[in-house]
Each structure stands twice: as C-alpha cells, then as structure tokens.
Tab-separated table of C-alpha atoms in Angstrom:
chain	number	residue	atom	x	y	z
A	242	MET	CA	29.502	3.719	-10.977
A	243	SER	CA	31.466	0.885	-9.512
A	244	LEU	CA	30.157	-0.545	-6.212
A	245	ARG	CA	33.189	-2.683	-5.679
A	246	HIS	CA	33.897	-1.004	-2.285
A	247	THR	CA	30.267	-0.848	-1.054
A	248	SER	CA	28.589	-3.248	1.351
A	249	ALA	CA	25.205	-3.016	3.093
A	250	ILE	CA	23.647	-3.617	6.461
A	251	VAL	CA	19.917	-4.237	6.599
A	252	LEU	CA	18.272	-3.788	9.972
A	253	ALA	CA	15.529	-6.335	10.378
A	254	ALA	CA	15.547	-7.339	14.039
A	255	GLY	CA	12.354	-5.644	15.206
A	256	GLU	CA	9.148	-7.353	16.283
A	257	GLY	CA	6.794	-4.814	14.695
A	258	SER	CA	4.157	-4.954	17.379
A	259	ARG	CA	2.119	-2.247	15.633
A	260	MET	CA	1.489	-4.713	12.794
A	261	ARG	CA	-0.829	-6.539	15.213
A	262	SER	CA	0.312	-9.856	13.781
A	263	SER	CA	2.222	-12.937	14.914
A	264	ILE	CA	4.373	-12.663	11.804
A	265	ALA	CA	7.726	-10.862	12.109
A	266	LYS	CA	7.452	-7.448	10.453
A	267	PRO	CA	10.116	-8.161	7.718
A	268	LEU	CA	8.096	-11.169	6.533
A	269	HIS	CA	4.818	-9.355	5.835
A	270	ARG	CA	4.142	-9.823	2.139
A	271	LEU	CA	3.832	-7.181	-0.599
A	272	SER	CA	2.909	-8.221	-4.171
A	273	GLY	CA	3.823	-11.819	-3.481
A	274	ARG	CA	7.128	-11.268	-1.749
A	275	PRO	CA	8.134	-10.589	1.935
A	276	MET	CA	9.152	-7.030	2.564
A	277	ILE	CA	12.736	-7.913	3.388
A	278	LEU	CA	13.212	-9.579	0.006
A	279	HIS	CA	12.094	-6.416	-1.785
A	280	VAL	CA	14.894	-4.596	0.052
A	281	LEU	CA	17.444	-7.310	-0.858
A	282	GLU	CA	16.340	-7.315	-4.503
A	283	THR	CA	16.912	-3.603	-4.645
A	284	LEU	CA	20.419	-3.962	-3.290
A	285	PHE	CA	21.091	-6.719	-5.795
A	286	GLU	CA	19.883	-4.569	-8.708
A	287	LEU	CA	22.017	-1.774	-7.406
A	288	GLY	CA	25.089	-3.886	-7.691
A	289	VAL	CA	25.977	-4.446	-4.025
A	290	THR	CA	27.146	-8.023	-3.527
A	291	GLN	CA	27.814	-8.287	0.152
A	292	VAL	CA	24.942	-7.718	2.665
A	293	VAL	CA	24.542	-8.391	6.362
A	294	VAL	CA	21.014	-8.736	7.631
A	295	VAL	CA	20.595	-8.006	11.340
A	296	VAL	CA	17.965	-10.332	12.773
A	297	GLY	CA	16.325	-10.632	16.176
A	298	TYR	CA	12.637	-11.373	16.592
A	299	GLN	CA	11.730	-14.732	14.999
A	300	SER	CA	15.334	-14.803	13.736
A	301	GLU	CA	15.275	-18.414	12.551
A	302	GLU	CA	12.187	-17.909	10.453
A	303	VAL	CA	13.471	-14.635	8.947
A	304	MET	CA	16.766	-16.291	8.036
A	305	ARG	CA	15.003	-19.292	6.552
A	306	VAL	CA	12.800	-17.142	4.262
A	307	ILE	CA	15.836	-15.099	3.160
A	308	GLU	CA	18.059	-18.140	2.524
A	309	LEU	CA	15.279	-19.765	0.530
A	310	ASP	CA	14.502	-16.942	-1.834
A	311	HIS	CA	17.120	-14.161	-1.796
A	312	PRO	CA	18.724	-13.110	-5.158
A	313	ARG	CA	21.232	-15.783	-6.048
A	314	GLY	CA	23.952	-13.340	-6.934
A	315	LEU	CA	23.746	-11.594	-3.529
A	316	GLN	CA	26.062	-12.819	-0.753
A	317	VAL	CA	23.950	-12.596	2.449
A	318	SER	CA	25.111	-13.277	5.927
A	319	PHE	CA	23.318	-12.757	9.246
A	320	ALA	CA	24.053	-11.063	12.563
A	321	LEU	CA	21.891	-11.752	15.583
A	322	GLN	CA	20.908	-8.837	17.835
A	323	ALA	CA	20.180	-10.998	20.845
A	324	VAL	CA	19.069	-8.093	23.045
A	325	ARG	CA	17.495	-5.218	21.058
A	326	LEU	CA	19.165	-2.127	22.580
A	327	GLY	CA	18.325	0.268	19.721
A	328	SER	CA	19.250	1.013	16.126
A	329	GLY	CA	22.825	1.976	17.034
A	330	ASP	CA	23.369	-1.405	18.675
A	331	ALA	CA	21.832	-3.189	15.658
A	332	ALA	CA	24.189	-1.334	13.279
A	333	ALA	CA	27.133	-2.247	15.517
A	334	VAL	CA	26.179	-5.910	15.483
A	335	GLY	CA	25.886	-5.812	11.702
A	336	LEU	CA	29.217	-4.000	11.244
A	337	ALA	CA	30.955	-6.546	13.441
A	338	ARG	CA	29.701	-9.275	11.144
A	339	LEU	CA	30.956	-7.376	8.100
A	340	VAL	CA	34.380	-7.112	9.656
A	341	ALA	CA	34.296	-10.841	10.614
A	342	ASP	CA	33.399	-11.687	7.025
A	343	ASP	CA	36.511	-9.801	5.944
A	344	VAL	CA	34.961	-7.868	3.081
A	345	VAL	CA	38.050	-7.084	1.013
A	346	GLY	CA	38.400	-3.425	0.187
A	347	ALA	CA	35.058	-2.351	1.715
A	348	SER	CA	35.130	1.369	2.428
A	349	ASP	CA	31.482	2.549	2.414
A	350	VAL	CA	28.526	0.934	4.098
A	351	VAL	CA	24.915	1.521	3.080
A	352	ILE	CA	22.628	1.076	6.060
A	353	LEU	CA	18.878	0.795	5.630
A	354	PRO	CA	15.867	-0.673	7.406
A	355	GLY	CA	14.180	-3.912	6.348
A	356	ASP	CA	10.787	-2.231	6.381
A	357	THR	CA	11.411	0.148	3.413
A	358	PRO	CA	10.251	-2.088	0.519
A	359	LEU	CA	9.640	0.818	-1.864
A	360	ILE	CA	13.192	2.175	-1.963
A	361	THR	CA	14.594	1.978	-5.532
A	362	PRO	CA	18.065	1.216	-6.901
A	363	LYS	CA	17.980	4.642	-8.597
A	364	THR	CA	17.631	6.478	-5.291
A	365	LEU	CA	20.295	4.402	-3.526
A	366	LYS	CA	22.670	5.005	-6.434
A	367	ARG	CA	22.150	8.720	-6.210
A	368	LEU	CA	22.857	8.516	-2.435
A	369	ILE	CA	26.170	6.758	-3.083
A	370	GLU	CA	27.106	9.118	-5.898
A	371	THR	CA	26.327	12.156	-3.699
A	372	HIS	CA	28.424	10.643	-0.900
A	373	ARG	CA	31.435	10.105	-3.085
A	374	ASP	CA	31.139	13.277	-5.270
A	375	ARG	CA	31.081	15.437	-2.109
A	376	GLU	CA	33.781	13.378	-0.418
A	377	ALA	CA	31.597	12.964	2.614
A	378	THR	CA	32.200	10.801	5.653
A	379	ALA	CA	28.444	10.191	5.940
A	380	THR	CA	25.561	11.020	3.651
A	381	LEU	CA	21.932	10.813	4.830
A	382	LEU	CA	18.858	10.179	2.689
A	383	THR	CA	16.269	12.633	3.963
A	384	ALA	CA	12.739	13.473	3.032
A	385	VAL	CA	10.373	16.414	3.445
A	386	MET	CA	7.077	15.293	4.830
A	387	GLU	CA	3.925	17.278	5.533
A	388	ASP	CA	3.308	15.030	8.539
A	389	PRO	CA	6.670	14.026	9.939
A	390	THR	CA	5.190	12.292	12.994
A	391	GLY	CA	7.315	9.375	14.189
A	392	TYR	CA	10.452	10.349	12.266
A	393	GLY	CA	13.734	11.823	13.521
A	394	ARG	CA	13.998	15.490	12.551
A	395	VAL	CA	16.970	16.840	10.643
A	396	VAL	CA	18.474	19.799	12.528
A	397	ARG	CA	20.625	22.089	10.436
A	398	SER	CA	23.006	24.852	11.548
A	399	ALA	CA	22.513	28.549	10.552
A	400	ASP	CA	24.537	27.964	7.383
A	401	GLY	CA	22.286	25.046	6.334
A	402	GLN	CA	24.691	22.280	7.195
A	403	ILE	CA	23.619	19.064	8.929
A	404	ALA	CA	24.093	19.434	12.712
A	405	ARG	CA	22.268	16.446	14.201
A	406	ILE	CA	19.264	14.197	14.063
A	407	THR	CA	16.760	14.436	16.915
A	408	GLU	CA	14.327	11.598	17.532
A	409	GLN	CA	10.731	12.763	17.962
A	410	VAL	CA	10.510	11.606	21.606
A	411	ASP	CA	13.527	13.738	22.434
A	412	ALA	CA	12.726	16.771	20.231
A	413	THR	CA	11.776	20.210	21.397
A	414	ALA	CA	8.571	21.850	20.130
A	415	ILE	CA	10.655	23.835	17.587
A	416	GLU	CA	12.423	20.684	16.354
A	417	ARG	CA	9.147	18.825	16.026
A	418	ALA	CA	7.969	21.557	13.633
A	419	VAL	CA	10.787	20.623	11.241
A	420	LYS	CA	9.440	18.812	8.184
A	421	GLU	CA	12.776	17.369	6.919
A	422	VAL	CA	13.191	13.906	8.400
A	423	CYS	CA	15.822	11.228	8.570
A	424	THR	CA	14.745	8.150	6.591
A	425	SER	CA	17.211	5.853	8.465
A	426	ILE	CA	19.050	5.256	5.168
A	427	TYR	CA	22.762	6.190	5.154
A	428	CYS	CA	25.974	5.777	3.252
A	429	ILE	CA	28.852	6.003	5.779
A	430	ASP	CA	32.583	5.417	5.709
A	431	GLN	CA	33.165	2.090	7.445
A	432	VAL	CA	36.054	3.184	9.649
A	433	ALA	CA	34.252	6.346	10.854
A	434	LEU	CA	31.109	4.387	11.424
A	435	ASN	CA	32.944	1.867	13.614
A	436	SER	CA	34.507	4.557	15.854
A	437	SER	CA	31.253	6.525	16.174
A	438	LEU	CA	29.197	3.474	17.109
A	439	ARG	CA	31.664	2.640	19.893
A	440	SER	CA	31.078	6.004	21.500
A	441	LEU	CA	27.239	5.905	21.566
A	442	SER	CA	25.402	6.173	24.914
A	443	PRO	CA	21.773	5.558	25.821
A	444	HIS	CA	21.259	8.980	27.385
A	445	ASN	CA	17.848	9.700	25.834
A	446	ASN	CA	14.165	9.301	26.630
A	447	GLN	CA	14.068	5.693	25.378
A	448	GLY	CA	17.292	4.529	26.971
A	449	GLU	CA	18.509	3.142	23.648
A	450	LEU	CA	21.559	3.452	21.442
A	451	TYR	CA	20.497	5.605	18.546
A	452	LEU	CA	22.105	5.197	15.144
A	453	THR	CA	21.040	8.760	14.452
A	454	ASP	CA	23.468	9.995	17.150
A	455	VAL	CA	26.326	9.022	14.867
A	456	VAL	CA	25.560	12.129	12.834
A	457	GLU	CA	26.234	14.552	15.643
A	458	LYS	CA	29.346	12.747	16.677
A	459	LEU	CA	30.774	12.857	13.179
A	460	VAL	CA	29.907	16.580	12.814
A	461	SER	CA	31.504	17.432	16.186
A	462	GLY	CA	34.550	15.485	15.132
A	463	GLY	CA	35.017	17.671	12.075
A	464	HIS	CA	33.811	15.148	9.505
A	465	ARG	CA	31.825	16.140	6.433
A	466	VAL	CA	28.180	15.057	6.660
A	467	GLU	CA	25.935	15.550	3.666
A	468	ALA	CA	22.290	14.922	2.880
A	469	LEU	CA	20.344	13.941	-0.244
A	470	VAL	CA	16.667	14.860	-0.184
A	471	VAL	CA	14.620	12.104	-1.842
A	472	GLU	CA	12.307	13.211	-4.627
A	473	GLU	CA	9.282	11.130	-3.564
A	474	ALA	CA	8.826	10.838	0.196
A	475	SER	CA	6.554	7.806	-0.270
A	476	GLU	CA	9.553	5.851	-1.551
A	477	VAL	CA	11.229	5.861	1.877
A	478	ALA	CA	8.168	5.495	4.059
A	479	GLY	CA	8.566	2.773	6.625
A	480	VAL	CA	5.921	0.047	6.983
A	481	ASN	CA	4.986	-0.110	10.624
A	482	ASP	CA	1.297	-0.972	10.796
A	483	PRO	CA	-1.470	-2.490	8.565
A	484	VAL	CA	-2.468	0.911	7.165
A	485	GLN	CA	1.081	1.630	5.976
A	486	LEU	CA	1.319	-1.928	4.616
A	487	ALA	CA	-1.796	-1.318	2.516
A	488	SER	CA	-0.496	1.983	1.303
A	489	ALA	CA	2.816	0.394	0.270
A	490	GLN	CA	0.946	-2.378	-1.489
A	491	GLU	CA	-1.031	0.135	-3.586
A	492	ILE	CA	2.147	2.006	-4.632
A	493	LEU	CA	3.943	-1.214	-5.557
A	494	ARG	CA	0.926	-2.455	-7.511
A	495	SER	CA	0.936	0.701	-9.564
A	496	ARG	CA	4.649	0.344	-10.227
A	497	ILE	CA	4.301	-3.187	-11.397
A	498	ASN	CA	1.415	-2.398	-13.701
A	499	ALA	CA	3.293	0.638	-15.162
A	500	ARG	CA	6.324	-1.577	-15.918
A	501	TRP	CA	4.252	-4.167	-17.740
A	502	ILE	CA	2.391	-1.519	-19.683
A	503	SER	CA	5.675	0.020	-20.778
A	504	GLU	CA	6.698	-3.422	-22.145
A	505	GLY	CA	3.582	-3.695	-24.269
A	506	THR	CA	0.941	-5.260	-22.009
A	507	VAL	CA	-2.543	-4.025	-22.847
A	508	MET	CA	-4.264	-2.971	-19.603
A	509	PRO	CA	-7.382	-0.813	-20.227
A	510	ASP	CA	-8.131	-0.387	-16.492
A	511	PRO	CA	-4.822	-0.645	-14.562
A	512	SER	CA	-6.463	0.397	-11.282
A	513	SER	CA	-8.378	-2.874	-11.247
A	514	VAL	CA	-5.449	-5.161	-12.046
A	515	ASP	CA	-3.323	-6.691	-9.268
A	516	LEU	CA	-0.118	-8.605	-10.193
A	517	ASP	CA	2.426	-10.204	-7.914
A	518	ILE	CA	5.968	-9.153	-8.731
A	519	THR	CA	6.706	-12.859	-9.372
A	520	VAL	CA	4.234	-13.132	-12.267
A	521	THR	CA	5.569	-13.462	-15.853
A	522	LEU	CA	3.779	-12.059	-18.894
A	523	GLY	CA	4.533	-12.745	-22.538
A	524	ARG	CA	4.333	-10.291	-25.368
A	525	GLN	CA	1.106	-8.387	-26.191
A	526	VAL	CA	-0.842	-9.925	-23.333
A	527	THR	CA	-4.219	-8.267	-22.608
A	528	LEU	CA	-5.357	-7.975	-18.992
A	529	LEU	CA	-8.941	-6.763	-18.650
A	530	ARG	CA	-10.805	-5.396	-15.657
A	531	GLY	CA	-10.656	-7.346	-12.409
A	532	VAL	CA	-7.639	-9.524	-13.081
A	533	ILE	CA	-5.572	-10.839	-10.174
A	534	LEU	CA	-2.489	-12.873	-10.911
A	535	ARG	CA	-0.572	-14.442	-8.047
A	536	GLY	CA	2.570	-16.432	-7.326
A	537	THR	CA	4.413	-18.051	-10.283
A	538	THR	CA	1.603	-17.509	-12.790
A	539	VAL	CA	2.932	-17.413	-16.394
A	540	VAL	CA	0.872	-15.998	-19.271
A	541	GLY	CA	1.938	-16.661	-22.887
A	542	ASP	CA	2.103	-14.290	-25.795
A	543	ASN	CA	-1.102	-12.750	-27.098
A	544	ALA	CA	-3.280	-14.271	-24.367
A	545	VAL	CA	-6.326	-12.424	-23.175
A	546	ILE	CA	-7.108	-12.624	-19.422
A	547	GLY	CA	-10.360	-11.219	-17.950
A	548	PRO	CA	-12.481	-9.695	-17.067
A	549	ASP	CA	-12.749	-10.977	-13.510
A	550	CYS	CA	-10.051	-13.682	-13.287
A	551	HIS	CA	-8.048	-14.891	-10.294
A	552	LEU	CA	-5.134	-17.142	-11.287
A	553	VAL	CA	-2.641	-18.553	-8.735
A	554	ASP	CA	0.523	-20.406	-9.855
A	555	THR	CA	-1.162	-21.119	-13.180
A	556	GLN	CA	0.273	-21.495	-16.690
A	557	VAL	CA	-1.631	-19.925	-19.553
A	558	GLY	CA	-0.593	-20.755	-23.095
A	559	GLU	CA	-0.172	-18.238	-25.930
A	560	CYS	CA	-3.278	-16.972	-27.663
A	561	ALA	CA	-5.518	-18.441	-24.897
A	562	THR	CA	-8.689	-16.613	-23.798
A	563	VAL	CA	-9.527	-16.848	-20.079
A	564	HIS	CA	-12.763	-15.109	-18.974
A	565	SER	CA	-14.174	-15.009	-15.434
A	566	VAL	CA	-12.025	-17.948	-14.096
A	567	GLU	CA	-10.707	-19.029	-10.724
A	568	ALA	CA	-7.652	-21.243	-11.151
A	569	ASP	CA	-5.107	-22.593	-8.745
A	570	ARG	CA	-2.025	-24.479	-10.027
A	571	ALA	CA	-3.708	-25.221	-13.287
A	572	ARG	CA	-2.442	-25.417	-16.875
A	573	ILE	CA	-4.321	-23.840	-19.766
A	574	GLY	CA	-3.098	-24.779	-23.221
A	575	ARG	CA	-2.273	-22.760	-26.295
A	576	GLY	CA	-5.313	-21.241	-27.975
A	577	ALA	CA	-7.690	-22.612	-25.312
A	578	VAL	CA	-10.872	-20.792	-24.405
A	579	VAL	CA	-11.888	-21.028	-20.738
A	580	GLY	CA	-14.956	-19.479	-19.170
A	581	PRO	CA	-16.986	-17.609	-18.302
A	582	SER	CA	-17.638	-18.640	-14.707
A	583	CYS	CA	-15.190	-21.555	-14.443
A	584	VAL	CA	-13.220	-23.067	-11.550
A	585	LEU	CA	-9.949	-24.953	-12.048
A	586	VAL	CA	-8.652	-26.800	-9.027
A	587	PRO	CA	-5.009	-27.731	-8.501
A	588	GLY	CA	-3.750	-30.047	-11.188
A	589	SER	CA	-6.366	-29.127	-13.787
A	590	VAL	CA	-5.333	-29.191	-17.424
A	591	ILE	CA	-7.156	-27.561	-20.312
A	592	GLY	CA	-5.572	-28.758	-23.520
A	593	ASP	CA	-4.475	-26.829	-26.595
A	594	GLU	CA	-7.381	-25.348	-28.541
A	595	GLU	CA	-9.963	-26.787	-26.118
A	596	ASN	CA	-13.045	-24.801	-25.090
A	597	SER	CA	-14.385	-25.382	-21.583
A	598	GLY	CA	-17.685	-23.630	-22.237
A	599	PRO	CA	-19.401	-21.647	-19.442
A	600	PHE	CA	-19.837	-22.762	-15.801
A	601	PHE	CA	-17.197	-25.488	-16.176
A	602	SER	CA	-15.585	-26.873	-13.040
A	603	SER	CA	-12.495	-29.086	-13.210
A	604	THR	CA	-14.167	-31.509	-10.824
A	605	THR	CA	-16.196	-32.461	-13.863
A	606	SER	CA	-14.934	-33.435	-17.302
A	607	LEU	CA	-15.048	-31.589	-20.623
C-alpha cells in the first residue's frame, strides 16, 4: 500500500495533570524513549513521511526532544495550540500547519494522540486500508472495552452505521452503557476534515471544540463514515496517569522481549528481563534472570548476561560473561569474565579475555 497521499497530525498539547508530574505528558518515558517518540517511530515504520505535531504545554521542551531524536526519515513540523480549546481546535491548528507546509498531493490525514505509545504500524495500516477500500470520507479506529470509563462512546443507528460519538460527560445513561469507544485515532479526507472543523461549536458540558463532533457533521452531510474495531484494546489505551503508564510499560517490555526471542536471544525467564527499546543485542545472546539493560547498551554475539545485572550505556564484547554486575557507561571486552558482585563506574574498561574476579569495583585495579 502506497502512503504517498497520507500525512499525519499528532495531538500532543496537553499538560497531563493526572500524571502528577512536572514533566509534560508526551515526554514521560517508556522503555528508554519518550511516549511521543514511540508514536512518531510507528508513523515512520508505517511509511508516512509528513507529520505535524501539535504542541502546547511545555512546547519548547517537547519540540526540543522531538527535534533531537525523531526518526531521521520523518519530516516533522510543529503547530502551537496557544490556548487549549479542545481536541477539535488542536486538530484545526495542526491541519492549518499541514496546509501551510503545502503537502503536495495529500488527501488523507491520520490523526492520533501523542499518548498512545502502544499503537502499531500494522493497525494503522489496516485503518488506512479500510478507509480506502470502503471509499470512506472518515474512518474511526474503535475498541470494545469492558470498562469504557473516560472514553467517547460510539453511537450507531438502527442499521449499525456510525451515527455520532458522544463524550462521556455529555452521554446519557444508555450511551454510557455502550462498550464500543472512540480511540481518538482517525483517517479522514483532508478537504472534508477542514470544512467540518470550521463548523464546530463548543455547545457541550466542557465548553470545548470536540474533534469527535466531526463524525456527526460528516454523517449528517451525507458522507460515508466507517469504523475499524481494533483487535487488542490495550493497543489503543491512552496513558493519562501513573497507573496507565506502568501498564503500558509492562506491555511494551513484553513486546520487546518477544521480538528479541524471535531473533534468537535465549531468555529463560522473560518476565524478569527488562530491555530499553534502544538496546542492541548480537546473535545468540543469553539473558538470564534479573537482567536490566538501559540506554545505548550493546551486547556482542554469544555473550551471557546475568543473572542480576544492570547495565546502562555499556558495551559488552562477544563471548563475554557478565554475572551480577552494575555498570554505567563501561566497556567490557571480548571473552571477558566479570563478576559476580562487581560495580563498573563510568569510563571503566575490562579488556579482552580479562577476568575481574568477584567483588571487583572499578574504583580499584585488576
């Protein structure tokens, strides 16, 4: 599927007060990477090349982090939502920037929140394919949740077609009982999106411009609106508080471990292994119980790490054995044996074939 005519708007202007943190919500880290960068990486893997990120709270810091570390092949620009008037206003600000950037040939726009770090390229591809196969003006990604609290409910007509999205604060008791929810992820025709956003009004219980109101406006205008129900609801769960952040971290940790195992890494107890997404492993690496690898740690072919190791930004040579070691920005040579119960401070070097012996600290000498 060609994505030549698809651009994206990522909504990342919110403060995220429920995170109970001074850090802007999009910058909270999961597996070594800020949430917003997980979303941008997914768009890059999908094949989208043009993305507008709508920023607001701590905008300068959010832009700095993205500019420093976003996928190099992804063209990212920013739109400032100076006054946060709701998701509809945020989408309008982002769309105005897309138009100003003069995206040649853009026809469909994918809109998604910056706090959905678990969304996968596979699911977004299915959303776009569904949108185009059904010749829809707008296609929603929905989910069925046992506890839909906090989400807008998908209201369907008697024939099962999408009628509107009702936010929870505005929903009736009957609507609140609906378990199909809007995930705030859409694929929408750019022209129709622009005209619908211009007609939004803040006549609701929050006094905001809702992006979800675009759905009812398109339906009432005779446009075709479709929905794709996501297979795993956890994939589209927003991260709005520390509990949800911890849940997302656990899901992402399991995904990372499963990927490395599928590529030949030996991991007898995956539930006890925690790897940042930025870690690099060679062929036939063994990771034993209690291994934590952070940052830019690189482990060479046939190395054995663990049990009980915590390595940060550390290089481990091929065929090395590292047992019960704390290391920060250290270098362990090929065939070296380090541990048990060793500490390597920044700048430490264990040479090729060297054996540290037990209880070694790099503040002492071999």
